[in-house]
PDB file of N, CA and C in Angstrom:
ATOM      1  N   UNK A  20      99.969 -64.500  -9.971  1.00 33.00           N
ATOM      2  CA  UNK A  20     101.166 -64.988 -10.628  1.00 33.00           C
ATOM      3  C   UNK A  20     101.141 -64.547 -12.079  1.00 33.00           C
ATOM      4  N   UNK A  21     102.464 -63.888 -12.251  1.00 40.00           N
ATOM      5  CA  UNK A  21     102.294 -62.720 -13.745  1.00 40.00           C
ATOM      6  C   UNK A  21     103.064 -64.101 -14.486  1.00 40.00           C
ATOM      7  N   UNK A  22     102.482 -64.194 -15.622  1.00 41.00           N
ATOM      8  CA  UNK A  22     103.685 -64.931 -16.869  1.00 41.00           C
ATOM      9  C   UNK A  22     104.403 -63.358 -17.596  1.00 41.00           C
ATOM     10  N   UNK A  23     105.927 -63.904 -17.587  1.00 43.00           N
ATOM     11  CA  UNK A  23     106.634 -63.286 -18.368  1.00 43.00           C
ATOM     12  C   UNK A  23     105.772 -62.867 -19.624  1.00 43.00           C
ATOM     13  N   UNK A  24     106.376 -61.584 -20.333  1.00 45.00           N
ATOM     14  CA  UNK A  24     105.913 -61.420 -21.471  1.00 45.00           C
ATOM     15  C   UNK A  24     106.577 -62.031 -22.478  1.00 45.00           C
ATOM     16  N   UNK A  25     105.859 -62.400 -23.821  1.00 44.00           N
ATOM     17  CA  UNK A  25     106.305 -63.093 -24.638  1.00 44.00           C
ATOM     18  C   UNK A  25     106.754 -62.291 -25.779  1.00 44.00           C
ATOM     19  N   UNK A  26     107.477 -62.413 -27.160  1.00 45.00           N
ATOM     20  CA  UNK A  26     107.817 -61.573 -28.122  1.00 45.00           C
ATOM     21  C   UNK A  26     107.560 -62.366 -29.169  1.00 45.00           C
ATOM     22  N   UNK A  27     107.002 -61.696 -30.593  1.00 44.00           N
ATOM     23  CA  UNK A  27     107.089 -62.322 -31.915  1.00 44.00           C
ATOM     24  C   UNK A  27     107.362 -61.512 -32.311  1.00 44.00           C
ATOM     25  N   UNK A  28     108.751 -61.365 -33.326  1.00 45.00           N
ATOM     26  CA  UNK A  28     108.715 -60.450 -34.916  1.00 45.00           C
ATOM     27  C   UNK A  28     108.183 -61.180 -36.148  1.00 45.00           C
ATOM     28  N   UNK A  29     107.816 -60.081 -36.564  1.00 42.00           N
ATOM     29  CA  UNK A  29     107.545 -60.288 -38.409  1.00 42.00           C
ATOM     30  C   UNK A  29     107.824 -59.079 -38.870  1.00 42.00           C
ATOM     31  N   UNK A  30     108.426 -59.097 -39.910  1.00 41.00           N
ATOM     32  CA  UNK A  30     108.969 -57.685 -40.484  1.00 41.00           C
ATOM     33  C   UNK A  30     109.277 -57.003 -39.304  1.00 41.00           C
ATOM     34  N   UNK A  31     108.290 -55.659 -39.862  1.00 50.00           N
ATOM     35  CA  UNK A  31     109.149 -54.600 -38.550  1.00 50.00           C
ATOM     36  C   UNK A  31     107.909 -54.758 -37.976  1.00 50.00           C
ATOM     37  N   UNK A  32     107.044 -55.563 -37.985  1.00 61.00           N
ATOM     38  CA  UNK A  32     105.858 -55.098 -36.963  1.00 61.00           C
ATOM     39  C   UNK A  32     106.336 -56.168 -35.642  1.00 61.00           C
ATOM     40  N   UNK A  33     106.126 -55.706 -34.481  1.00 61.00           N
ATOM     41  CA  UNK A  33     106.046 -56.467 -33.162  1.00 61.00           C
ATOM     42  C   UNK A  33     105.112 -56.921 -32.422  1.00 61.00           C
ATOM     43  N   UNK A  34     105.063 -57.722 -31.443  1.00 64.00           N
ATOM     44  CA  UNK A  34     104.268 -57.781 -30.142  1.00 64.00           C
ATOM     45  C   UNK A  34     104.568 -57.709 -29.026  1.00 64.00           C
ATOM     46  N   UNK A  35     103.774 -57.782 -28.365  1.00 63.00           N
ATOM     47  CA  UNK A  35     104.151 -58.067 -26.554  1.00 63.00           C
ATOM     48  C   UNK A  35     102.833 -58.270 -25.780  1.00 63.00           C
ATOM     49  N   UNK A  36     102.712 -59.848 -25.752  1.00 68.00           N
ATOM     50  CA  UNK A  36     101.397 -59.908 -24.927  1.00 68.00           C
ATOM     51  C   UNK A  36     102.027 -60.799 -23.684  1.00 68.00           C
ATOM     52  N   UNK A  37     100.913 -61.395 -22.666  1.00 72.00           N
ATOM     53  CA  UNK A  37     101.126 -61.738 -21.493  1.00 72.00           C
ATOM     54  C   UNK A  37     100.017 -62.739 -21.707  1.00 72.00           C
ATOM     55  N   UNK A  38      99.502 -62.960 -22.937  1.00 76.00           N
ATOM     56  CA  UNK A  38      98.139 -63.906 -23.201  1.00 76.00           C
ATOM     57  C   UNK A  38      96.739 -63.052 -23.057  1.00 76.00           C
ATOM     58  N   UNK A  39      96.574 -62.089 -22.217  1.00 76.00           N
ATOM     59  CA  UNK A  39      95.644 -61.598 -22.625  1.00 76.00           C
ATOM     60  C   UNK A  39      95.507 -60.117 -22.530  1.00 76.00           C
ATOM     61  N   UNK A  40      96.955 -59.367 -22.319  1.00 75.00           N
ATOM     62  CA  UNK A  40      96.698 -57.939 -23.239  1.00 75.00           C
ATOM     63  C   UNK A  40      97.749 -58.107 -23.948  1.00 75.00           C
ATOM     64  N   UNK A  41      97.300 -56.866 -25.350  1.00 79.00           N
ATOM     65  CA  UNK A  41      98.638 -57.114 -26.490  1.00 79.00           C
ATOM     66  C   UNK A  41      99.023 -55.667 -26.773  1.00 79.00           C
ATOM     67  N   UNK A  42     100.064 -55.541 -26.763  1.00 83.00           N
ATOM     68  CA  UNK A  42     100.645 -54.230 -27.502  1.00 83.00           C
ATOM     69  C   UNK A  42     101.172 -54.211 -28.646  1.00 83.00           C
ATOM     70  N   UNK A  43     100.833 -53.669 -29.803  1.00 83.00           N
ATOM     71  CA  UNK A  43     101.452 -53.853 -31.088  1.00 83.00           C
ATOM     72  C   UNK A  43     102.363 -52.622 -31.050  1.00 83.00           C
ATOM     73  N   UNK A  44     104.008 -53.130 -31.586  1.00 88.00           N
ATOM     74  CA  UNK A  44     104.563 -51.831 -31.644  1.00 88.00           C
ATOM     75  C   UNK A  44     105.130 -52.267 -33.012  1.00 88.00           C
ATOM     76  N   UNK A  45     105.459 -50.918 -33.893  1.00 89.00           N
ATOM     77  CA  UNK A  45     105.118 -50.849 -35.510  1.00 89.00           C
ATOM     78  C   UNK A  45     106.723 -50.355 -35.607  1.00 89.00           C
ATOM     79  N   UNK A  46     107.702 -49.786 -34.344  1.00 92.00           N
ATOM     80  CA  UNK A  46     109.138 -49.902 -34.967  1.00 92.00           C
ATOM     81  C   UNK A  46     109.460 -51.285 -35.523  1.00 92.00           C
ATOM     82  N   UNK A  47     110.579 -50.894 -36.206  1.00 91.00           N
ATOM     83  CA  UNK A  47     111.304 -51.543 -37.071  1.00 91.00           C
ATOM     84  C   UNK A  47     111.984 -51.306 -38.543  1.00 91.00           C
ATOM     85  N   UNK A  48     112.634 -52.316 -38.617  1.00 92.00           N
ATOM     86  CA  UNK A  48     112.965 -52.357 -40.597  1.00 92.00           C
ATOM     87  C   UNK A  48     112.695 -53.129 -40.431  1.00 92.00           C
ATOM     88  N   UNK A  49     112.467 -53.459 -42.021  1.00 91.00           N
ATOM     89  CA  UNK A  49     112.277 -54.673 -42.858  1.00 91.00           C
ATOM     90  C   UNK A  49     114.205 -55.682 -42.562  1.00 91.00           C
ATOM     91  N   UNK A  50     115.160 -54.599 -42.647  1.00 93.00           N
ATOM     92  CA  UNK A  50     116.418 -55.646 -43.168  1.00 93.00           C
ATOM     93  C   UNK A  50     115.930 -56.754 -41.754  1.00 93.00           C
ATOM     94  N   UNK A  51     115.837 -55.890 -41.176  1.00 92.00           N
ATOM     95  CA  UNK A  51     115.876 -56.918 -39.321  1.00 92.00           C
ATOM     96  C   UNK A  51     115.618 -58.789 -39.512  1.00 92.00           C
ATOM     97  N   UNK A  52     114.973 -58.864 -40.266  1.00 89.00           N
ATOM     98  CA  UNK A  52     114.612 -59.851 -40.848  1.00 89.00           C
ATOM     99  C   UNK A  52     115.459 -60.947 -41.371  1.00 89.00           C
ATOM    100  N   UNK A  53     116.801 -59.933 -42.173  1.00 90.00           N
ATOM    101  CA  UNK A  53     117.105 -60.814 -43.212  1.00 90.00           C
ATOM    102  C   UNK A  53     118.625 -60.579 -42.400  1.00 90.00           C
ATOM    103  N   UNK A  54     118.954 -60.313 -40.918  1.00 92.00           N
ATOM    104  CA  UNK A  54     120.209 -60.487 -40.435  1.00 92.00           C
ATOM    105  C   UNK A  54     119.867 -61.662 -39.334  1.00 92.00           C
ATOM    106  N   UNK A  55     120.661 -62.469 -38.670  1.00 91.00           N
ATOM    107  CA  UNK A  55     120.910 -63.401 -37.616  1.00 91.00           C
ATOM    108  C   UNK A  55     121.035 -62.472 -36.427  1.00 91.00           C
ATOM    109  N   UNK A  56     120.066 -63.245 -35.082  1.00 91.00           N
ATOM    110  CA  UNK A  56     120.670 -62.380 -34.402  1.00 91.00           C
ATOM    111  C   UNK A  56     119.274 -61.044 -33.401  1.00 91.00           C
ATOM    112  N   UNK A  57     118.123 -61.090 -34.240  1.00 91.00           N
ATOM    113  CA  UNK A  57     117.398 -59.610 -33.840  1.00 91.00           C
ATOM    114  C   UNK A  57     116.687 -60.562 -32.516  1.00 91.00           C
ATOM    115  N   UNK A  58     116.059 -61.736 -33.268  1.00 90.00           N
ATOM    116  CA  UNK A  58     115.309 -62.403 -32.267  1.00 90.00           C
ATOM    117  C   UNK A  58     115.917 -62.819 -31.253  1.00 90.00           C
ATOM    118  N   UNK A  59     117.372 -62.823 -30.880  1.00 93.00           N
ATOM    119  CA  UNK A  59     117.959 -63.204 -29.640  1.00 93.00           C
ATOM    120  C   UNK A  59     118.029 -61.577 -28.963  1.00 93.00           C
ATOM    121  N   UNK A  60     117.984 -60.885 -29.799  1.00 95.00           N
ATOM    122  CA  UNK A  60     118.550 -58.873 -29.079  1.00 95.00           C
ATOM    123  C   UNK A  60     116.890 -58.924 -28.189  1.00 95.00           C
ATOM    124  N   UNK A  61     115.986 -59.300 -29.606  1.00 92.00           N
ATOM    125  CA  UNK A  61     114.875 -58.501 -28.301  1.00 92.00           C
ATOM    126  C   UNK A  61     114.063 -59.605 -27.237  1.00 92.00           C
ATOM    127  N   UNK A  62     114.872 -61.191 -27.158  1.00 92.00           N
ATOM    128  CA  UNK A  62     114.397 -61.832 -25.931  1.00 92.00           C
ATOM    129  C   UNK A  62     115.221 -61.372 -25.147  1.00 92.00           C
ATOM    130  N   UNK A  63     116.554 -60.998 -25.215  1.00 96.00           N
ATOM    131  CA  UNK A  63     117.187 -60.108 -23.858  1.00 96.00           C
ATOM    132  C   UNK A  63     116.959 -59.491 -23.038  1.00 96.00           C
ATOM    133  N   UNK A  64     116.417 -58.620 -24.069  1.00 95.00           N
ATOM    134  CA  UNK A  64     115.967 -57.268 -24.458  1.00 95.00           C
ATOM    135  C   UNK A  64     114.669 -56.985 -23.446  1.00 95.00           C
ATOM    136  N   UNK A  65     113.896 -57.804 -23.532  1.00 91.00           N
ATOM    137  CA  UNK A  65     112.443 -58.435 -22.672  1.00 91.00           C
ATOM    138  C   UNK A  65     113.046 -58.472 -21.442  1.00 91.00           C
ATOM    139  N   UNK A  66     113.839 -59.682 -20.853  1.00 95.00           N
ATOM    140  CA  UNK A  66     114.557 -59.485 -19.991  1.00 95.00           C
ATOM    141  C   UNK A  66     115.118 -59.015 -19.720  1.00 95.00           C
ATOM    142  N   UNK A  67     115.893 -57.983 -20.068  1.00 97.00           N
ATOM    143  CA  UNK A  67     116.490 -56.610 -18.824  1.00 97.00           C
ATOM    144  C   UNK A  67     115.421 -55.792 -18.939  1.00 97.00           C
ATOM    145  N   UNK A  68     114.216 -55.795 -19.374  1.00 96.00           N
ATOM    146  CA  UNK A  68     113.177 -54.274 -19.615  1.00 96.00           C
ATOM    147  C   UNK A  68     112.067 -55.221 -18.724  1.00 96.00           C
ATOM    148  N   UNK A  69     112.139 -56.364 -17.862  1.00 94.00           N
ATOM    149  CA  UNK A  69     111.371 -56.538 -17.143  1.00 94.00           C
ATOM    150  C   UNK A  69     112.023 -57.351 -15.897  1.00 94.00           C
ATOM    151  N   UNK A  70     112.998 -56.605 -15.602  1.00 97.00           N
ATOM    152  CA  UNK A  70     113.705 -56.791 -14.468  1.00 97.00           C
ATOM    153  C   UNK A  70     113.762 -55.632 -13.542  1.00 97.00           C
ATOM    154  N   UNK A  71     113.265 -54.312 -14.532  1.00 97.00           N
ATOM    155  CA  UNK A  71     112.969 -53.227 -13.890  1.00 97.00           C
ATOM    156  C   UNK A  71     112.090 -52.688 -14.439  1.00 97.00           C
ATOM    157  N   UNK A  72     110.821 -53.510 -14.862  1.00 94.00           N
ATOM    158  CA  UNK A  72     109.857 -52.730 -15.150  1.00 94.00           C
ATOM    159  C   UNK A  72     108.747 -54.465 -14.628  1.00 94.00           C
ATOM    160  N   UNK A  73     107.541 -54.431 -13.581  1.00 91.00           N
ATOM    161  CA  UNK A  73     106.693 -55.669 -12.705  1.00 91.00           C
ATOM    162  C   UNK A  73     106.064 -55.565 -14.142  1.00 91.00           C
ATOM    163  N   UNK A  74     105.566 -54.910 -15.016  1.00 87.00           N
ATOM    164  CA  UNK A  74     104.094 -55.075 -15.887  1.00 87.00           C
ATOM    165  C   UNK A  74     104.946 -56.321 -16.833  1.00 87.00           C
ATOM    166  N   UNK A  75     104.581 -57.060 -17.043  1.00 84.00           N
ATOM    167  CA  UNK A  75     105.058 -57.735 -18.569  1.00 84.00           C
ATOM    168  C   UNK A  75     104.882 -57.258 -20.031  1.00 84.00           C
ATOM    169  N   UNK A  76     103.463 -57.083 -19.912  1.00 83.00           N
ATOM    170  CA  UNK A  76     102.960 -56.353 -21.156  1.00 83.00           C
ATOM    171  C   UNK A  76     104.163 -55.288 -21.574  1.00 83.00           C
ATOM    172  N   UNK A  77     104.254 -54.682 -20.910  1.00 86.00           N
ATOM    173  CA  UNK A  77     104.332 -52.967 -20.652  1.00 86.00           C
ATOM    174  C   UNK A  77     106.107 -53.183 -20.822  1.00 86.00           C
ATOM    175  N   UNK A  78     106.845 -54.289 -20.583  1.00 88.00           N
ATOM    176  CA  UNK A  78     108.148 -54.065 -20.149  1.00 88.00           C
ATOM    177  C   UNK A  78     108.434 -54.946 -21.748  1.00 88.00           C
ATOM    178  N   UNK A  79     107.601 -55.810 -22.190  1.00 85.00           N
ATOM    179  CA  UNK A  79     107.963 -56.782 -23.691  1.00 85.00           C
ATOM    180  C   UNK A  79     107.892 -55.592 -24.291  1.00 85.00           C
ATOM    181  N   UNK A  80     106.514 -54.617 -24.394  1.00 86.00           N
ATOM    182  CA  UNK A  80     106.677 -53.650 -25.492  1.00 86.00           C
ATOM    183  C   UNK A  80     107.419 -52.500 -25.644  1.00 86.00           C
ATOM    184  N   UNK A  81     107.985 -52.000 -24.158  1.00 91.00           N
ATOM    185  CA  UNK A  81     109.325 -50.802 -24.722  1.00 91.00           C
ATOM    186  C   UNK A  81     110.339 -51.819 -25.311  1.00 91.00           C
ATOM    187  N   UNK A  82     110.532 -53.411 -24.603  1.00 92.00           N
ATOM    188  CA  UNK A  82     111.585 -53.543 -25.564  1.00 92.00           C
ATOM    189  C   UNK A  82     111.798 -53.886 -26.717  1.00 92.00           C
ATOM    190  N   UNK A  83     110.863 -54.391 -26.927  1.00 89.00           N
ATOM    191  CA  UNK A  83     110.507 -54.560 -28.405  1.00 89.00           C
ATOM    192  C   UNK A  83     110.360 -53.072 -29.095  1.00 89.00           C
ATOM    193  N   UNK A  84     109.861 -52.026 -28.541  1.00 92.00           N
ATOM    194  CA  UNK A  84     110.260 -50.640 -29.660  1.00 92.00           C
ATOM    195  C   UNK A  84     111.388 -50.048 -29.637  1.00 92.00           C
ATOM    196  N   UNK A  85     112.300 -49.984 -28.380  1.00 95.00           N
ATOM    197  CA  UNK A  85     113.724 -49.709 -28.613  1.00 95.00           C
ATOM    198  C   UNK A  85     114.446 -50.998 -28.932  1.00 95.00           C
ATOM    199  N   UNK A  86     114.366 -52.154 -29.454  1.00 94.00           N
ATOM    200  CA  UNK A  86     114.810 -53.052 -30.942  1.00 94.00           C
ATOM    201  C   UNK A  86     114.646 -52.162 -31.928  1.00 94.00           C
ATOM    202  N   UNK A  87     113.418 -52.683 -32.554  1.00 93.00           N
ATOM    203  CA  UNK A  87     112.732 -51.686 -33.641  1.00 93.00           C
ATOM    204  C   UNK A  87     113.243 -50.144 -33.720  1.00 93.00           C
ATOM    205  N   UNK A  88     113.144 -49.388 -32.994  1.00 95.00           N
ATOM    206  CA  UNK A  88     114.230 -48.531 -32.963  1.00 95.00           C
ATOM    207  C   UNK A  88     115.468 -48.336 -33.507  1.00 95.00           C
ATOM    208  N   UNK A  89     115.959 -49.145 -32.846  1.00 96.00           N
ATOM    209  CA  UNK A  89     117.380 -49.412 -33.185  1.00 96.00           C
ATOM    210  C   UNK A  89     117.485 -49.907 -34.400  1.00 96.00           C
ATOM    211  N   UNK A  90     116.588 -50.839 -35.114  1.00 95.00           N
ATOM    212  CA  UNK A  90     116.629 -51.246 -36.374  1.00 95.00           C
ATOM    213  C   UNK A  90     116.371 -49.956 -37.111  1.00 95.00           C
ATOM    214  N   UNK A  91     115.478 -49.189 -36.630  1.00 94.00           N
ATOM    215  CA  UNK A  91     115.289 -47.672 -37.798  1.00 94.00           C
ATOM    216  C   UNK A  91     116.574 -47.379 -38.280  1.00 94.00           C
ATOM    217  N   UNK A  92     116.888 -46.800 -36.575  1.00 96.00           N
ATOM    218  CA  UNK A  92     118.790 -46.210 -37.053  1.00 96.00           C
ATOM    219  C   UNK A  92     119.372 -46.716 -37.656  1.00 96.00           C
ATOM    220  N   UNK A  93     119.134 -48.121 -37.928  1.00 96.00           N
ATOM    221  CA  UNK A  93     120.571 -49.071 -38.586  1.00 96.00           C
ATOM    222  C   UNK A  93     119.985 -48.599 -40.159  1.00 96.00           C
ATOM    223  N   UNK A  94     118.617 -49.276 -40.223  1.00 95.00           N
ATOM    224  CA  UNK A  94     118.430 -49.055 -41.619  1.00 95.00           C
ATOM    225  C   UNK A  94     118.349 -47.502 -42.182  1.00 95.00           C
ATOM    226  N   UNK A  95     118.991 -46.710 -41.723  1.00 95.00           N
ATOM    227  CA  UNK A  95     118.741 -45.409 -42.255  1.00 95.00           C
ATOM    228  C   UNK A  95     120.157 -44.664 -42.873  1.00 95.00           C
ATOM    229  N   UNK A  96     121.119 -45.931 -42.441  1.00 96.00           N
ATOM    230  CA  UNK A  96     122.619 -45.553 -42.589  1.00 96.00           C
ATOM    231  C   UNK A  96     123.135 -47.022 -43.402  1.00 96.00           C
ATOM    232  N   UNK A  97     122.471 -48.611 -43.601  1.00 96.00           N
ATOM    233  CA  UNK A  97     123.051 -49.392 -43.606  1.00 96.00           C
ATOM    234  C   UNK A  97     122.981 -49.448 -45.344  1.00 96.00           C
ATOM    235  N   UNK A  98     124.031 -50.121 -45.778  1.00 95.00           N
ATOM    236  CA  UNK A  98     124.331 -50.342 -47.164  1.00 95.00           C
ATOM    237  C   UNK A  98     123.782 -51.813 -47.606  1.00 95.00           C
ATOM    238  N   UNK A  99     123.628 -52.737 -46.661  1.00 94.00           N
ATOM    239  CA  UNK A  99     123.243 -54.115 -46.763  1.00 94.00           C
ATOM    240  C   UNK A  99     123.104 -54.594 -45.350  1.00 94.00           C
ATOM    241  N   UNK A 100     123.203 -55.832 -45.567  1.00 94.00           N
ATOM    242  CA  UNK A 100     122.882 -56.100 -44.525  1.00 94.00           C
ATOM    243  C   UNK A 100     124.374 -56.834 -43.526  1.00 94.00           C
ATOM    244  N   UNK A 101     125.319 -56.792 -43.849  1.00 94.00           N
ATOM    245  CA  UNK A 101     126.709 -56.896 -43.069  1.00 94.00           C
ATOM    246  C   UNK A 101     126.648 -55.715 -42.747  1.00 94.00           C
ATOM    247  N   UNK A 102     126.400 -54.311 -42.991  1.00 96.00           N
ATOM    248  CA  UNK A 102     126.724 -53.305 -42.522  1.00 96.00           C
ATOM    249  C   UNK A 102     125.364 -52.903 -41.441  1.00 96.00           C
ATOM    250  N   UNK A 103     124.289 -53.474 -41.846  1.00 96.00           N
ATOM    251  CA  UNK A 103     123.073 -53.018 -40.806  1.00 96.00           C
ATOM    252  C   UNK A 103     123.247 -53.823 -39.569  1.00 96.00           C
ATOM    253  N   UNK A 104     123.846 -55.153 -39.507  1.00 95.00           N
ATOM    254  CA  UNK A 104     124.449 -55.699 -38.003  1.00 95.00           C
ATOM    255  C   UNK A 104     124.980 -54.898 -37.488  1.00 95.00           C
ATOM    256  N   UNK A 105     126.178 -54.436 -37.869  1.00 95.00           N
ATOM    257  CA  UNK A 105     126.907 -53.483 -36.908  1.00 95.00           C
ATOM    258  C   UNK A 105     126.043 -52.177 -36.555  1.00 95.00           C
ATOM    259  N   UNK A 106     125.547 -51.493 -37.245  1.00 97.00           N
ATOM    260  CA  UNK A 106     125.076 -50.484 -37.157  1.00 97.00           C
ATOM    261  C   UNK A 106     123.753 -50.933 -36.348  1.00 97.00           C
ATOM    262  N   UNK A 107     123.329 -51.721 -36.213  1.00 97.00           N
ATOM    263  CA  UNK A 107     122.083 -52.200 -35.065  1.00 97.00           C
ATOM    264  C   UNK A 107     122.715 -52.501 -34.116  1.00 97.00           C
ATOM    265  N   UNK A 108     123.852 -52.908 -33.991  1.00 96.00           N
ATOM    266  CA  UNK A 108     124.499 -53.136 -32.547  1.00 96.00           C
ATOM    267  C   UNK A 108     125.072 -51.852 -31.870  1.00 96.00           C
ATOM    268  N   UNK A 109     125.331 -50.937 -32.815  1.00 97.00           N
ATOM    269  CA  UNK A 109     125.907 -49.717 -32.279  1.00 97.00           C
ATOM    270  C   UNK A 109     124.606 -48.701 -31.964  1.00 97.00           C
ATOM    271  N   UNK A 110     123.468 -49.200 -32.664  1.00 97.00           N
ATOM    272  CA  UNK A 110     121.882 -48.490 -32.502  1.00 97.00           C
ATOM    273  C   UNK A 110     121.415 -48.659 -31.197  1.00 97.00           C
ATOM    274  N   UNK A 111     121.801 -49.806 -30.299  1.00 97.00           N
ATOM    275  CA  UNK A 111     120.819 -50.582 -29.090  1.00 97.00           C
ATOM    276  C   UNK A 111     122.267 -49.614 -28.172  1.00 97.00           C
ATOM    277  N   UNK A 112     123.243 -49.571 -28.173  1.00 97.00           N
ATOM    278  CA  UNK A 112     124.274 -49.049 -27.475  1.00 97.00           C
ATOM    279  C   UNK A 112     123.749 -47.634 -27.109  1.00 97.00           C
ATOM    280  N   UNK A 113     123.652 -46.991 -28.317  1.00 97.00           N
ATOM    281  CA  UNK A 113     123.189 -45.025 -28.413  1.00 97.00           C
ATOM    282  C   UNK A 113     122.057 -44.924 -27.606  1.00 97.00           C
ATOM    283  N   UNK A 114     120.947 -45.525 -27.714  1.00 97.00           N
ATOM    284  CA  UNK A 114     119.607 -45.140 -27.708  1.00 97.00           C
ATOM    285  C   UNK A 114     119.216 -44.904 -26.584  1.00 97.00           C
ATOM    286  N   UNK A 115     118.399 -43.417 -25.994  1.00 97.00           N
ATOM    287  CA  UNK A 115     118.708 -42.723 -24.639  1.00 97.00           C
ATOM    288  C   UNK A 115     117.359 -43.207 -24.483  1.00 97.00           C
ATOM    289  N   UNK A 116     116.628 -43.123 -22.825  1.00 95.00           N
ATOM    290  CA  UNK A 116     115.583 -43.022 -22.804  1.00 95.00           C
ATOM    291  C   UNK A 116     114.388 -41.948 -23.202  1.00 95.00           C
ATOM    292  N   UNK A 117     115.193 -40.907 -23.479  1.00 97.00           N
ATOM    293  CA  UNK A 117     114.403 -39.976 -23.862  1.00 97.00           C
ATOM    294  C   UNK A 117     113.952 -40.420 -25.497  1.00 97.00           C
ATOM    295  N   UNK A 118     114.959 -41.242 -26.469  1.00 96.00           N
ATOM    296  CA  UNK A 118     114.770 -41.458 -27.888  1.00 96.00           C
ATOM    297  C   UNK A 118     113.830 -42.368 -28.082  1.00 96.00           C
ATOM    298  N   UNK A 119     113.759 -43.068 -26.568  1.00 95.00           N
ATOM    299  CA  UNK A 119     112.476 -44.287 -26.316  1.00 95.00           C
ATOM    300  C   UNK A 119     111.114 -43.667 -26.281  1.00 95.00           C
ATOM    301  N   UNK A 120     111.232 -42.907 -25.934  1.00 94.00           N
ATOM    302  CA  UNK A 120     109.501 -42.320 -25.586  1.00 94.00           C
ATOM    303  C   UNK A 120     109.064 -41.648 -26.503  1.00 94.00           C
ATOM    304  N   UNK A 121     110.177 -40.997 -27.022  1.00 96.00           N
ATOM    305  CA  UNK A 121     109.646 -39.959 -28.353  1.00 96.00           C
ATOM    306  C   UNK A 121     109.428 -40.448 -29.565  1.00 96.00           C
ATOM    307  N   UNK A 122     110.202 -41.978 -30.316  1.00 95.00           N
ATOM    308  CA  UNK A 122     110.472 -42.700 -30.658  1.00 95.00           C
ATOM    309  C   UNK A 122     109.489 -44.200 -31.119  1.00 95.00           C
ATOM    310  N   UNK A 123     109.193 -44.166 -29.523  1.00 93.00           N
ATOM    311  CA  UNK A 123     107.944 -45.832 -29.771  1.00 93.00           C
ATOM    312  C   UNK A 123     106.584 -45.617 -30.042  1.00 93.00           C
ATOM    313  N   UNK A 124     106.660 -46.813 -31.051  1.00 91.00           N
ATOM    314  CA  UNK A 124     105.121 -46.265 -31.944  1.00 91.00           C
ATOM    315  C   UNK A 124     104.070 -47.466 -31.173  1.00 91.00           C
ATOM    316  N   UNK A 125     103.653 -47.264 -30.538  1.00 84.00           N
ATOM    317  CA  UNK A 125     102.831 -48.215 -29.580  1.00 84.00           C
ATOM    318  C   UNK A 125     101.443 -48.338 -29.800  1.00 84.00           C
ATOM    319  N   UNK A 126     100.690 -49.343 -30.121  1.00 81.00           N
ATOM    320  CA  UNK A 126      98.979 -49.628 -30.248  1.00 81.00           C
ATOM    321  C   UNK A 126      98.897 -50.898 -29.644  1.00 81.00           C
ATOM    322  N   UNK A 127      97.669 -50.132 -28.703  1.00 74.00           N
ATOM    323  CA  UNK A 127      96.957 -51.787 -27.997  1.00 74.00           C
ATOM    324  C   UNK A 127      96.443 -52.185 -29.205  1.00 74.00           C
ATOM    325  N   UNK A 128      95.858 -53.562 -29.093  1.00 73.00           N
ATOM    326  CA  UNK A 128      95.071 -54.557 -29.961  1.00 73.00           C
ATOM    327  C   UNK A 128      94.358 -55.336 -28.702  1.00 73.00           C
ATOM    328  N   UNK A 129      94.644 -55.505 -27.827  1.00 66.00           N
ATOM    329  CA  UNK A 129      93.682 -56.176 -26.962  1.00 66.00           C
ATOM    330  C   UNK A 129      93.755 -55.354 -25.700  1.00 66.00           C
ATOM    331  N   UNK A 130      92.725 -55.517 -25.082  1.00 61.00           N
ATOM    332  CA  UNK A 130      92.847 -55.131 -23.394  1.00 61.00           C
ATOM    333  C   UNK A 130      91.420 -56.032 -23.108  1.00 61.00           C
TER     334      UNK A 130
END
């Protein structure tokens, strides 16, 4: 019996453990932080990326790096942070699987 994977942000750094493996993934911005809103994108986010993906570990941490991701894009175009919402919502829309793989900056910390 797998437990769902779990998510924490801080800044742009992430997690994704299952309690006892962890994946640290290092996408992100900093604004992500200071908009409403990221921490509900990437518990979704968890859930649709482990509805078709059995690992937990493995399915919290792509989604947690295509978030983070998507926060890059926003912050690379955004003027503040009313303009980095939209532009993070239009970031999670674009983002191909191919921008996922090439894209996610992934480190175990536990196994």
């Amino acid at each position: 019996n797998q437990r769902a994977g779990t998510a924490r942000a801080q800044y742009h750094q992430l997690r994704g453990t299952d309690g006892r493996h962890t994946i640290g993934v290092e996408n992100g911005h900093p604004m992500m932080g200071r908009i409403t809103g990221t921490g509900c994108v990437a518990s979704a986010l968890c859930a649709a990326f482990l509805a078709v993906d059995p690992d937990p570990v493995r399915a919290a941490a792509s989604a947690l790096a295509f978030c983070g991701l998507a926060g890059e894009q926003a912050g690379d175009v955004a003027n503040g942070p009313g303009s980095f919402q939209t532009v993070f919502l239009d970031a999670l829309y674009r983002i191909t699987p191919d921008e996922l793989v090439a894209g996610g900056k992934f480190e175990v910390l536990y196994v």
